């Protein structure tokens, strides 16, 4: 088999094999949330394993993630805390938070206020490519 053809055949096969090893990517249906909607309400209704796409815009209020979901923001998506507590709390394993601007946590060291707080239940949490503004701590891991 010519070398160039071998690469064309191997690449799709390798991609297909990689997708089979990540069934959650194929099974997860995206839930979309837009400005004016309650992000917490969408999170609460989403099934475990859901991909929640956060459209560009500002979302006020804290968010509690108690099941395995992926919260993925478009450029310009901002989660704005109310100045108390942590903005996002992860209290479940296998949660992903990616691509968000997270701002305005509380300022209490006693309660460890942060942009993202990962509890002891948050095994394998992935916090990637986020921007943190006006938080006491960016990420706090228990």
mmCIF file of C-alpha atoms in Angstrom, residues 9-61:
data_model
loop_
_atom_site.group_PDB
_atom_site.id
_atom_site.type_symbol
_atom_site.label_atom_id
_atom_site.label_comp_id
_atom_site.label_asym_id
_atom_site.label_seq_id
_atom_site.Cartn_x
_atom_site.Cartn_y
_atom_site.Cartn_z
ATOM 1 C CA UNK A 9 -6.870 5.066 5.850
ATOM 2 C CA UNK A 10 -5.258 5.070 9.320
ATOM 3 C CA UNK A 11 -6.379 8.545 10.383
ATOM 4 C CA UNK A 12 -10.140 7.901 10.089
ATOM 5 C CA UNK A 13 -9.718 4.506 11.752
ATOM 6 C CA UNK A 14 -7.798 6.092 14.639
ATOM 7 C CA UNK A 15 -10.464 8.794 14.997
ATOM 8 C CA UNK A 16 -13.253 6.210 15.073
ATOM 9 C CA UNK A 17 -11.386 4.158 17.679
ATOM 10 C CA UNK A 18 -10.881 7.270 19.816
ATOM 11 C CA UNK A 19 -14.596 8.109 19.679
ATOM 12 C CA UNK A 20 -15.492 4.591 20.775
ATOM 13 C CA UNK A 21 -13.322 5.086 23.853
ATOM 14 C CA UNK A 22 -15.288 8.260 24.747
ATOM 15 C CA UNK A 23 -18.956 7.213 24.614
ATOM 16 C CA UNK A 24 -20.088 10.247 26.631
ATOM 17 C CA UNK A 25 -19.152 12.533 23.757
ATOM 18 C CA UNK A 26 -21.454 10.707 21.371
ATOM 19 C CA UNK A 27 -24.301 10.197 23.823
ATOM 20 C CA UNK A 28 -24.475 13.681 25.327
ATOM 21 C CA UNK A 29 -27.062 15.947 23.812
ATOM 22 C CA UNK A 30 -26.399 19.634 24.188
ATOM 23 C CA UNK A 31 -28.693 21.760 26.322
ATOM 24 C CA UNK A 32 -28.479 25.461 25.452
ATOM 25 C CA UNK A 33 -28.986 28.360 27.827
ATOM 26 C CA UNK A 34 -29.248 31.955 26.687
ATOM 27 C CA UNK A 35 -29.295 35.343 28.391
ATOM 28 C CA UNK A 36 -32.481 35.863 30.380
ATOM 29 C CA UNK A 37 -32.807 32.154 31.204
ATOM 30 C CA UNK A 38 -31.988 30.721 34.612
ATOM 31 C CA UNK A 39 -28.712 28.830 34.340
ATOM 32 C CA UNK A 40 -29.462 26.980 37.588
ATOM 33 C CA UNK A 41 -32.867 25.857 36.269
ATOM 34 C CA UNK A 42 -31.259 24.431 33.111
ATOM 35 C CA UNK A 43 -28.606 22.653 35.211
ATOM 36 C CA UNK A 44 -31.277 21.216 37.519
ATOM 37 C CA UNK A 45 -33.337 19.846 34.594
ATOM 38 C CA UNK A 46 -30.380 18.440 32.648
ATOM 39 C CA UNK A 47 -29.673 14.715 32.966
ATOM 40 C CA UNK A 48 -26.360 13.450 34.287
ATOM 41 C CA UNK A 49 -23.804 13.477 31.483
ATOM 42 C CA UNK A 50 -25.398 16.476 29.730
ATOM 43 C CA UNK A 51 -23.441 19.094 27.841
ATOM 44 C CA UNK A 52 -24.778 22.535 28.780
ATOM 45 C CA UNK A 53 -23.747 25.197 26.270
ATOM 46 C CA UNK A 54 -23.810 28.715 27.728
ATOM 47 C CA UNK A 55 -24.471 31.336 25.046
ATOM 48 C CA UNK A 56 -22.632 34.663 25.175
ATOM 49 C CA UNK A 57 -24.169 36.987 27.748
ATOM 50 C CA UNK A 58 -24.348 37.622 31.469
ATOM 51 C CA UNK A 59 -25.903 35.149 33.918
ATOM 52 C CA UNK A 60 -26.524 36.413 37.442
ATOM 53 C CA UNK A 61 -26.517 34.202 40.484
#
